[in-house]
Amino acid sequence: MFMFSDLSQLQRQQDLKVYTCGVDIHDISVVSDTRLLVIVWRERKVRLVDSQTGGTVAHITLERAPLTVCMWDNNTAVVTLSWKGKVQFINIHGDSLTLGQSLKVNKYVWGIARSEVGLVVSYESPPWLAVLAMNGTVLHRFTPADGRAVFKWPIFIATSADNMVYVSDVGTSTVTQLDSNLRVTKTFSDPMLKEPWGIISVSADQVLVCSRDNNRILLLCPSSGVITSILGQQDGIERPWALTFSPSQRKLYVIVSYDRSGRVQVFQQQ
């Protein structure tokens, strides 16, 4: 298990060089021990990549630029599309990718994560959240109890093993915890937490966040509210954008923003 005491033992490995025609990688997700899904925004592509070499095994071109990705199951990924009002499912058959079903959504949808009942999505304008059924029906909608705005720019979303939802908000430099019905339970802030973008849950009490403006990867322990820096500029972290973790490989993969070299940083748990 990926335990807190082990996080200090992350060591940087050789970067993966992913061919992207000199454009930004926008998100990344682990498919298996040997495969990653890489979301390339300007290229309008989803690439299935070898996690050892960075080489593209397969790719598929979408009608709009993809923003974020989550895995629905071992053979299916879900991607949000910019300015399209659609969430696109992608089927993974061995080393091939095909388009699956799609769901109609508000065109400002950005982040996505799988929950126990459907898909949690975040919207940029106006900033709010929803849980969608597989037919696109809204099962739960975020409504602040006191009527006040909670989010300014909710981007990335993560869901945990205990069915909590975590939202990184660039506009407020906070991480918000919600239950599966999208009721706010906690809000976390810290001077180190500036421009939080990518966020993942690695266990029920371990959430990793990209603090882009502070050039750090942070560990948030929701039960205590403690936020710890585990990687920084001394480790090569500079304006981190998105991340994913492979428990079986014990590897953390990090995307940095404004890097058009197609580089994925790799850190190995020792």
PDB file of C-alpha atoms in Angstrom:
ATOM      1  CA  MET A   1       0.000   0.000   0.000  1.00  0.00           C
ATOM      2  CA  PHE A   2       1.103   3.533  -0.760  1.00  0.00           C
ATOM      3  CA  MET A   3       1.677   4.712   2.823  1.00  0.00           C
ATOM      4  CA  PHE A   4       2.545   8.171   4.127  1.00  0.00           C
ATOM      5  CA  SER A   5       5.925   7.006   5.442  1.00  0.00           C
ATOM      6  CA  ASP A   6       6.887   5.858   1.945  1.00  0.00           C
ATOM      7  CA  LEU A   7       6.212   9.145   0.206  1.00  0.00           C
ATOM      8  CA  SER A   8       9.509  10.645   1.282  1.00  0.00           C
ATOM      9  CA  GLN A   9      11.199   7.829  -0.627  1.00  0.00           C
ATOM     10  CA  LEU A  10       9.966   8.858  -4.068  1.00  0.00           C
ATOM     11  CA  GLN A  11      12.926   9.116  -6.425  1.00  0.00           C
ATOM     12  CA  ARG A  12      12.896  10.607  -9.884  1.00  0.00           C
ATOM     13  CA  GLN A  13      13.377   8.215 -12.782  1.00  0.00           C
ATOM     14  CA  GLN A  14      14.064   8.849 -16.445  1.00  0.00           C
ATOM     15  CA  ASP A  15      11.337  10.963 -18.052  1.00  0.00           C
ATOM     16  CA  LEU A  16       8.969   9.425 -20.568  1.00  0.00           C
ATOM     17  CA  LYS A  17       9.106  11.198 -23.926  1.00  0.00           C
ATOM     18  CA  VAL A  18       5.671  11.106 -25.515  1.00  0.00           C
ATOM     19  CA  TYR A  19       5.343  12.230 -29.121  1.00  0.00           C
ATOM     20  CA  THR A  20       2.875  15.136 -29.150  1.00  0.00           C
ATOM     21  CA  CYS A  21       3.839  17.352 -32.114  1.00  0.00           C
ATOM     22  CA  GLY A  22       5.120  20.014 -29.715  1.00  0.00           C
ATOM     23  CA  VAL A  23       1.829  20.606 -27.880  1.00  0.00           C
ATOM     24  CA  ASP A  24       0.749  20.386 -24.271  1.00  0.00           C
ATOM     25  CA  ILE A  25      -0.237  17.181 -22.503  1.00  0.00           C
ATOM     26  CA  HIS A  26      -3.392  18.021 -20.565  1.00  0.00           C
ATOM     27  CA  ASP A  27      -4.073  14.949 -18.417  1.00  0.00           C
ATOM     28  CA  ILE A  28      -2.887  11.402 -17.823  1.00  0.00           C
ATOM     29  CA  SER A  29      -4.307   8.179 -16.387  1.00  0.00           C
ATOM     30  CA  VAL A  30      -3.000   4.683 -15.644  1.00  0.00           C
ATOM     31  CA  VAL A  31      -4.628   1.927 -17.699  1.00  0.00           C
ATOM     32  CA  SER A  32      -2.473  -1.038 -16.650  1.00  0.00           C
ATOM     33  CA  ASP A  33       1.039  -1.925 -15.532  1.00  0.00           C
ATOM     34  CA  THR A  34       2.317  -1.216 -19.047  1.00  0.00           C
ATOM     35  CA  ARG A  35      -0.098   1.366 -20.487  1.00  0.00           C
ATOM     36  CA  LEU A  36      -1.001   5.008 -19.832  1.00  0.00           C
ATOM     37  CA  LEU A  37      -3.652   7.206 -21.424  1.00  0.00           C
ATOM     38  CA  VAL A  38      -2.287  10.618 -22.366  1.00  0.00           C
ATOM     39  CA  ILE A  39      -4.644  13.488 -23.215  1.00  0.00           C
ATOM     40  CA  VAL A  40      -3.195  15.905 -25.766  1.00  0.00           C
ATOM     41  CA  TRP A  41      -5.314  19.032 -25.954  1.00  0.00           C
ATOM     42  CA  ARG A  42      -4.269  20.956 -29.086  1.00  0.00           C
ATOM     43  CA  GLU A  43      -3.709  17.736 -30.988  1.00  0.00           C
ATOM     44  CA  ARG A  44      -7.290  16.610 -30.171  1.00  0.00           C
ATOM     45  CA  LYS A  45      -5.910  13.158 -29.439  1.00  0.00           C
ATOM     46  CA  VAL A  46      -6.024  10.514 -26.769  1.00  0.00           C
ATOM     47  CA  ARG A  47      -2.861   8.410 -26.889  1.00  0.00           C
ATOM     48  CA  LEU A  48      -2.351   4.946 -25.449  1.00  0.00           C
ATOM     49  CA  VAL A  49       1.267   5.021 -24.361  1.00  0.00           C
ATOM     50  CA  ASP A  50       3.801   2.415 -23.265  1.00  0.00           C
ATOM     51  CA  SER A  51       4.630   3.285 -19.643  1.00  0.00           C
ATOM     52  CA  GLN A  52       8.191   2.010 -20.003  1.00  0.00           C
ATOM     53  CA  THR A  53       9.250   3.735 -23.231  1.00  0.00           C
ATOM     54  CA  GLY A  54       6.741   6.569 -23.739  1.00  0.00           C
ATOM     55  CA  GLY A  55       6.023   5.255 -27.231  1.00  0.00           C
ATOM     56  CA  THR A  56       2.501   5.568 -28.633  1.00  0.00           C
ATOM     57  CA  VAL A  57       0.788   2.194 -28.999  1.00  0.00           C
ATOM     58  CA  ALA A  58      -2.472   3.602 -30.388  1.00  0.00           C
ATOM     59  CA  HIS A  59      -4.238   6.933 -30.677  1.00  0.00           C
ATOM     60  CA  ILE A  60      -7.659   8.287 -31.513  1.00  0.00           C
ATOM     61  CA  THR A  61      -8.608  11.775 -32.745  1.00  0.00           C
ATOM     62  CA  LEU A  62     -11.632  13.467 -31.176  1.00  0.00           C
ATOM     63  CA  GLU A  63     -13.979  16.078 -32.619  1.00  0.00           C
ATOM     64  CA  ARG A  64     -12.936  18.592 -29.966  1.00  0.00           C
ATOM     65  CA  ALA A  65      -9.905  19.093 -27.758  1.00  0.00           C
ATOM     66  CA  PRO A  66      -9.992  16.734 -24.753  1.00  0.00           C
ATOM     67  CA  LEU A  67      -9.574  18.273 -21.301  1.00  0.00           C
ATOM     68  CA  THR A  68      -9.515  15.613 -18.595  1.00  0.00           C
ATOM     69  CA  VAL A  69      -9.812  11.837 -18.318  1.00  0.00           C
ATOM     70  CA  CYS A  70     -10.798   9.194 -15.797  1.00  0.00           C
ATOM     71  CA  MET A  71     -11.008   5.431 -16.002  1.00  0.00           C
ATOM     72  CA  TRP A  72     -14.524   3.974 -15.818  1.00  0.00           C
ATOM     73  CA  ASP A  73     -13.247   0.397 -15.700  1.00  0.00           C
ATOM     74  CA  ASN A  74     -10.200  -1.506 -16.946  1.00  0.00           C
ATOM     75  CA  ASN A  75     -11.397  -1.303 -20.548  1.00  0.00           C
ATOM     76  CA  THR A  76     -13.120   2.083 -20.663  1.00  0.00           C
ATOM     77  CA  ALA A  77     -11.984   5.664 -20.203  1.00  0.00           C
ATOM     78  CA  VAL A  78     -14.117   8.810 -20.084  1.00  0.00           C
ATOM     79  CA  VAL A  79     -12.938  12.141 -21.512  1.00  0.00           C
ATOM     80  CA  THR A  80     -14.376  15.649 -21.262  1.00  0.00           C
ATOM     81  CA  LEU A  81     -14.356  17.688 -24.482  1.00  0.00           C
ATOM     82  CA  SER A  82     -13.840  21.454 -24.581  1.00  0.00           C
ATOM     83  CA  TRP A  83     -16.759  23.563 -25.816  1.00  0.00           C
ATOM     84  CA  LYS A  84     -18.735  20.587 -27.067  1.00  0.00           C
ATOM     85  CA  GLY A  85     -21.296  19.776 -24.402  1.00  0.00           C
ATOM     86  CA  LYS A  86     -20.256  16.141 -24.482  1.00  0.00           C
ATOM     87  CA  VAL A  87     -18.540  13.521 -22.354  1.00  0.00           C
ATOM     88  CA  GLN A  88     -16.947  10.869 -24.558  1.00  0.00           C
ATOM     89  CA  PHE A  89     -16.360   7.227 -23.614  1.00  0.00           C
ATOM     90  CA  ILE A  90     -13.331   5.507 -25.169  1.00  0.00           C
ATOM     91  CA  ASN A  91     -13.055   1.736 -25.403  1.00  0.00           C
ATOM     92  CA  ILE A  92      -9.658   0.132 -24.828  1.00  0.00           C
ATOM     93  CA  HIS A  93      -9.282  -3.234 -26.561  1.00  0.00           C
ATOM     94  CA  GLY A  94      -5.792  -4.521 -25.887  1.00  0.00           C
ATOM     95  CA  ASP A  95      -3.631  -2.091 -27.819  1.00  0.00           C
ATOM     96  CA  SER A  96      -6.406  -0.313 -29.730  1.00  0.00           C
ATOM     97  CA  LEU A  97      -8.782   2.568 -28.991  1.00  0.00           C
ATOM     98  CA  THR A  98     -12.317   3.075 -30.320  1.00  0.00           C
ATOM     99  CA  LEU A  99     -15.053   5.595 -29.606  1.00  0.00           C
ATOM    100  CA  GLY A 100     -17.843   4.442 -27.319  1.00  0.00           C
ATOM    101  CA  GLN A 101     -21.044   6.125 -26.198  1.00  0.00           C
ATOM    102  CA  SER A 102     -21.251   9.815 -25.374  1.00  0.00           C
ATOM    103  CA  LEU A 103     -23.292  11.841 -22.900  1.00  0.00           C
ATOM    104  CA  LYS A 104     -24.676  15.290 -23.547  1.00  0.00           C
ATOM    105  CA  VAL A 105     -23.625  17.796 -20.870  1.00  0.00           C
ATOM    106  CA  ASN A 106     -23.284  21.522 -20.358  1.00  0.00           C
ATOM    107  CA  LYS A 107     -20.584  22.833 -22.711  1.00  0.00           C
ATOM    108  CA  TYR A 108     -18.503  24.248 -19.868  1.00  0.00           C
ATOM    109  CA  VAL A 109     -17.786  20.864 -18.273  1.00  0.00           C
ATOM    110  CA  TRP A 110     -14.138  20.421 -17.282  1.00  0.00           C
ATOM    111  CA  GLY A 111     -13.182  17.853 -14.637  1.00  0.00           C
ATOM    112  CA  ILE A 112     -14.402  14.269 -14.370  1.00  0.00           C
ATOM    113  CA  ALA A 113     -14.118  11.335 -11.947  1.00  0.00           C
ATOM    114  CA  ARG A 114     -15.946   8.074 -11.402  1.00  0.00           C
ATOM    115  CA  SER A 115     -18.175   7.747  -8.326  1.00  0.00           C
ATOM    116  CA  GLU A 116     -20.069   4.799  -6.894  1.00  0.00           C
ATOM    117  CA  VAL A 117     -23.214   5.765  -8.826  1.00  0.00           C
ATOM    118  CA  GLY A 118     -21.988   7.548 -11.942  1.00  0.00           C
ATOM    119  CA  LEU A 119     -19.706  10.346 -13.063  1.00  0.00           C
ATOM    120  CA  VAL A 120     -18.830  13.454 -11.059  1.00  0.00           C
ATOM    121  CA  VAL A 121     -18.216  16.448 -13.329  1.00  0.00           C
ATOM    122  CA  SER A 122     -17.194  20.039 -12.691  1.00  0.00           C
ATOM    123  CA  TYR A 123     -18.343  23.055 -14.663  1.00  0.00           C
ATOM    124  CA  GLU A 124     -16.289  26.156 -15.333  1.00  0.00           C
ATOM    125  CA  SER A 125     -18.953  28.774 -15.986  1.00  0.00           C
ATOM    126  CA  PRO A 126     -20.922  28.983 -13.808  1.00  0.00           C
ATOM    127  CA  PRO A 127     -18.742  27.011 -11.355  1.00  0.00           C
ATOM    128  CA  TRP A 128     -20.672  24.028  -9.993  1.00  0.00           C
ATOM    129  CA  LEU A 129     -20.645  20.220  -9.741  1.00  0.00           C
ATOM    130  CA  ALA A 130     -22.977  17.386 -10.675  1.00  0.00           C
ATOM    131  CA  VAL A 131     -23.196  13.608 -10.496  1.00  0.00           C
ATOM    132  CA  LEU A 132     -24.409  12.122 -13.783  1.00  0.00           C
ATOM    133  CA  ALA A 133     -26.018   8.762 -14.428  1.00  0.00           C
ATOM    134  CA  MET A 134     -24.855   6.774 -17.420  1.00  0.00           C
ATOM    135  CA  ASN A 135     -27.684   8.191 -19.534  1.00  0.00           C
ATOM    136  CA  GLY A 136     -26.649  11.759 -18.721  1.00  0.00           C
ATOM    137  CA  THR A 137     -29.373  12.367 -16.118  1.00  0.00           C
ATOM    138  CA  VAL A 138     -28.274  14.610 -13.254  1.00  0.00           C
ATOM    139  CA  LEU A 139     -28.513  12.543 -10.062  1.00  0.00           C
ATOM    140  CA  HIS A 140     -27.063  15.120  -7.690  1.00  0.00           C
ATOM    141  CA  ARG A 141     -26.296  18.788  -8.125  1.00  0.00           C
ATOM    142  CA  PHE A 142     -24.072  20.834  -5.858  1.00  0.00           C
ATOM    143  CA  THR A 143     -26.092  23.462  -4.001  1.00  0.00           C
ATOM    144  CA  PRO A 144     -24.409  25.533  -1.254  1.00  0.00           C
ATOM    145  CA  ALA A 145     -26.378  25.314   1.964  1.00  0.00           C
ATOM    146  CA  ASP A 146     -26.257  29.059   2.628  1.00  0.00           C
ATOM    147  CA  GLY A 147     -26.642  30.160  -0.981  1.00  0.00           C
ATOM    148  CA  ARG A 148     -23.112  31.566  -1.159  1.00  0.00           C
ATOM    149  CA  ALA A 149     -20.663  30.668  -3.898  1.00  0.00           C
ATOM    150  CA  VAL A 150     -18.162  28.008  -2.800  1.00  0.00           C
ATOM    151  CA  PHE A 151     -16.193  27.581  -6.014  1.00  0.00           C
ATOM    152  CA  LYS A 152     -14.603  30.052  -8.399  1.00  0.00           C
ATOM    153  CA  TRP A 153     -12.852  27.753 -10.847  1.00  0.00           C
ATOM    154  CA  PRO A 154     -13.195  24.055  -9.983  1.00  0.00           C
ATOM    155  CA  ILE A 155     -10.964  22.142 -12.369  1.00  0.00           C
ATOM    156  CA  PHE A 156      -9.767  18.651 -11.474  1.00  0.00           C
ATOM    157  CA  ILE A 157     -11.798  16.141  -9.453  1.00  0.00           C
ATOM    158  CA  ALA A 158     -10.846  12.978  -7.559  1.00  0.00           C
ATOM    159  CA  THR A 159     -12.951  10.365  -5.803  1.00  0.00           C
ATOM    160  CA  SER A 160     -11.685   8.197  -2.952  1.00  0.00           C
ATOM    161  CA  ALA A 161     -12.208   4.627  -1.781  1.00  0.00           C
ATOM    162  CA  ASP A 162     -14.601   5.864   0.924  1.00  0.00           C
ATOM    163  CA  ASN A 163     -16.767   7.632  -1.706  1.00  0.00           C
ATOM    164  CA  MET A 164     -15.661  11.175  -0.954  1.00  0.00           C
ATOM    165  CA  VAL A 165     -15.199  13.747  -3.712  1.00  0.00           C
ATOM    166  CA  TYR A 166     -12.233  16.134  -3.803  1.00  0.00           C
ATOM    167  CA  VAL A 167     -12.194  19.272  -5.938  1.00  0.00           C
ATOM    168  CA  SER A 168      -9.184  21.495  -6.584  1.00  0.00           C
ATOM    169  CA  ASP A 169     -10.207  25.123  -7.069  1.00  0.00           C
ATOM    170  CA  VAL A 170      -7.701  27.345  -8.865  1.00  0.00           C
ATOM    171  CA  GLY A 171      -9.751  30.446  -8.118  1.00  0.00           C
ATOM    172  CA  THR A 172      -9.756  30.042  -4.336  1.00  0.00           C
ATOM    173  CA  SER A 173      -6.525  28.011  -3.890  1.00  0.00           C
ATOM    174  CA  THR A 174      -8.430  25.436  -1.851  1.00  0.00           C
ATOM    175  CA  VAL A 175      -9.333  21.769  -1.964  1.00  0.00           C
ATOM    176  CA  THR A 176     -12.933  20.961  -1.051  1.00  0.00           C
ATOM    177  CA  GLN A 177     -14.142  17.595   0.237  1.00  0.00           C
ATOM    178  CA  LEU A 178     -17.743  16.607  -0.492  1.00  0.00           C
ATOM    179  CA  ASP A 179     -19.759  13.467   0.178  1.00  0.00           C
ATOM    180  CA  SER A 180     -21.259  11.349  -2.607  1.00  0.00           C
ATOM    181  CA  ASN A 181     -24.366  13.573  -2.633  1.00  0.00           C
ATOM    182  CA  LEU A 182     -22.150  16.637  -3.186  1.00  0.00           C
ATOM    183  CA  ARG A 183     -22.599  18.100   0.269  1.00  0.00           C
ATOM    184  CA  VAL A 184     -19.508  19.978   1.450  1.00  0.00           C
ATOM    185  CA  THR A 185     -17.853  18.292   4.433  1.00  0.00           C
ATOM    186  CA  LYS A 186     -14.481  20.075   4.642  1.00  0.00           C
ATOM    187  CA  THR A 187     -12.452  22.761   2.914  1.00  0.00           C
ATOM    188  CA  PHE A 188      -8.647  22.711   3.045  1.00  0.00           C
ATOM    189  CA  SER A 189      -6.301  25.649   2.583  1.00  0.00           C
ATOM    190  CA  ASP A 190      -2.611  26.222   3.205  1.00  0.00           C
ATOM    191  CA  PRO A 191       0.038  28.770   2.138  1.00  0.00           C
ATOM    192  CA  MET A 192       1.651  25.999   0.081  1.00  0.00           C
ATOM    193  CA  LEU A 193      -1.621  25.351  -1.747  1.00  0.00           C
ATOM    194  CA  LYS A 194      -1.456  27.931  -4.535  1.00  0.00           C
ATOM    195  CA  GLU A 195      -3.157  27.282  -7.871  1.00  0.00           C
ATOM    196  CA  PRO A 196      -4.102  23.661  -7.177  1.00  0.00           C
ATOM    197  CA  TRP A 197      -4.704  21.776 -10.421  1.00  0.00           C
ATOM    198  CA  GLY A 198      -4.325  18.007 -10.765  1.00  0.00           C
ATOM    199  CA  ILE A 199      -5.625  15.978  -7.827  1.00  0.00           C
ATOM    200  CA  ILE A 200      -5.769  12.224  -7.163  1.00  0.00           C
ATOM    201  CA  SER A 201      -6.770  10.029  -4.239  1.00  0.00           C
ATOM    202  CA  VAL A 202      -4.304   7.219  -3.521  1.00  0.00           C
ATOM    203  CA  SER A 203      -6.130   5.937  -0.437  1.00  0.00           C
ATOM    204  CA  ALA A 204      -9.021   6.952   1.800  1.00  0.00           C
ATOM    205  CA  ASP A 205      -6.764   9.359   3.699  1.00  0.00           C
ATOM    206  CA  GLN A 206      -4.146  10.299   1.124  1.00  0.00           C
ATOM    207  CA  VAL A 207      -4.796  12.877  -1.578  1.00  0.00           C
ATOM    208  CA  LEU A 208      -2.072  14.247  -3.840  1.00  0.00           C
ATOM    209  CA  VAL A 209      -2.408  17.737  -5.299  1.00  0.00           C
ATOM    210  CA  CYS A 210      -0.433  19.731  -7.864  1.00  0.00           C
ATOM    211  CA  SER A 211       0.337  23.163  -6.399  1.00  0.00           C
ATOM    212  CA  ARG A 212       1.254  24.811  -9.676  1.00  0.00           C
ATOM    213  CA  ASP A 213       2.164  28.257  -8.386  1.00  0.00           C
ATOM    214  CA  ASN A 214       4.353  26.792  -5.639  1.00  0.00           C
ATOM    215  CA  ASN A 215       6.090  24.183  -7.811  1.00  0.00           C
ATOM    216  CA  ARG A 216       5.133  21.388  -5.432  1.00  0.00           C
ATOM    217  CA  ILE A 217       3.327  18.088  -5.185  1.00  0.00           C
ATOM    218  CA  LEU A 218       1.433  18.132  -1.900  1.00  0.00           C
ATOM    219  CA  LEU A 219       0.075  15.327   0.256  1.00  0.00           C
ATOM    220  CA  LEU A 220      -3.246  16.096   1.943  1.00  0.00           C
ATOM    221  CA  CYS A 221      -4.424  13.836   4.769  1.00  0.00           C
ATOM    222  CA  PRO A 222      -8.159  14.629   5.019  1.00  0.00           C
ATOM    223  CA  SER A 223      -8.685  13.158   8.489  1.00  0.00           C
ATOM    224  CA  SER A 224      -6.160  15.527  10.078  1.00  0.00           C
ATOM    225  CA  GLY A 225      -6.172  18.318   7.493  1.00  0.00           C
ATOM    226  CA  VAL A 226      -2.367  18.204   7.398  1.00  0.00           C
ATOM    227  CA  ILE A 227      -0.785  19.206   4.091  1.00  0.00           C
ATOM    228  CA  THR A 228       2.822  18.171   3.428  1.00  0.00           C
ATOM    229  CA  SER A 229       5.140  18.915   0.507  1.00  0.00           C
ATOM    230  CA  ILE A 230       6.564  15.655  -0.860  1.00  0.00           C
ATOM    231  CA  LEU A 231       8.138  16.873  -4.140  1.00  0.00           C
ATOM    232  CA  GLY A 232       9.383  20.305  -5.172  1.00  0.00           C
ATOM    233  CA  GLN A 233      11.735  22.186  -7.445  1.00  0.00           C
ATOM    234  CA  GLN A 234      14.689  20.273  -6.040  1.00  0.00           C
ATOM    235  CA  ASP A 235      13.057  17.172  -7.563  1.00  0.00           C
ATOM    236  CA  GLY A 236      12.454  18.812 -10.944  1.00  0.00           C
ATOM    237  CA  ILE A 237       8.858  19.866 -10.235  1.00  0.00           C
ATOM    238  CA  GLU A 238       8.027  23.133 -11.979  1.00  0.00           C
ATOM    239  CA  ARG A 239       4.420  24.298 -12.442  1.00  0.00           C
ATOM    240  CA  PRO A 240       2.849  20.829 -12.138  1.00  0.00           C
ATOM    241  CA  TRP A 241      -0.451  20.440 -13.970  1.00  0.00           C
ATOM    242  CA  ALA A 242      -1.730  16.867 -13.640  1.00  0.00           C
ATOM    243  CA  LEU A 243      -0.692  13.562 -12.120  1.00  0.00           C
ATOM    244  CA  THR A 244      -1.606   9.902 -11.754  1.00  0.00           C
ATOM    245  CA  PHE A 245      -0.341   7.016  -9.649  1.00  0.00           C
ATOM    246  CA  SER A 246       0.123   3.305 -10.336  1.00  0.00           C
ATOM    247  CA  PRO A 247      -0.132   1.288  -7.072  1.00  0.00           C
ATOM    248  CA  SER A 248       1.155  -1.901  -8.681  1.00  0.00           C
ATOM    249  CA  GLN A 249       4.182  -0.167 -10.216  1.00  0.00           C
ATOM    250  CA  ARG A 250       4.583   2.173  -7.221  1.00  0.00           C
ATOM    251  CA  LYS A 251       5.104   5.005  -9.695  1.00  0.00           C
ATOM    252  CA  LEU A 252       3.883   8.583  -9.756  1.00  0.00           C
ATOM    253  CA  TYR A 253       3.536  10.276 -13.156  1.00  0.00           C
ATOM    254  CA  VAL A 254       3.511  14.084 -13.320  1.00  0.00           C
ATOM    255  CA  ILE A 255       2.686  16.488 -16.164  1.00  0.00           C
ATOM    256  CA  VAL A 256       4.117  20.013 -16.024  1.00  0.00           C
ATOM    257  CA  SER A 257       2.325  22.919 -17.697  1.00  0.00           C
ATOM    258  CA  TYR A 258       3.663  24.889 -20.663  1.00  0.00           C
ATOM    259  CA  ASP A 259       6.078  22.070 -21.475  1.00  0.00           C
ATOM    260  CA  ARG A 260       5.644  21.200 -25.137  1.00  0.00           C
ATOM    261  CA  SER A 261       8.373  18.601 -25.274  1.00  0.00           C
ATOM    262  CA  GLY A 262       5.963  15.740 -24.606  1.00  0.00           C
ATOM    263  CA  ARG A 263       7.646  14.971 -21.298  1.00  0.00           C
ATOM    264  CA  VAL A 264       6.104  12.947 -18.489  1.00  0.00           C
ATOM    265  CA  GLN A 265       8.020  12.984 -15.211  1.00  0.00           C
ATOM    266  CA  VAL A 266       8.267   9.644 -13.402  1.00  0.00           C
ATOM    267  CA  PHE A 267       8.904   9.088  -9.690  1.00  0.00           C
ATOM    268  CA  GLN A 268       9.446   5.644  -8.173  1.00  0.00           C
ATOM    269  CA  GLN A 269       8.457   4.722  -4.633  1.00  0.00           C
ATOM    270  CA  GLN A 270      11.477   3.125  -2.975  1.00  0.00           C
TER     271      GLN A 270
END
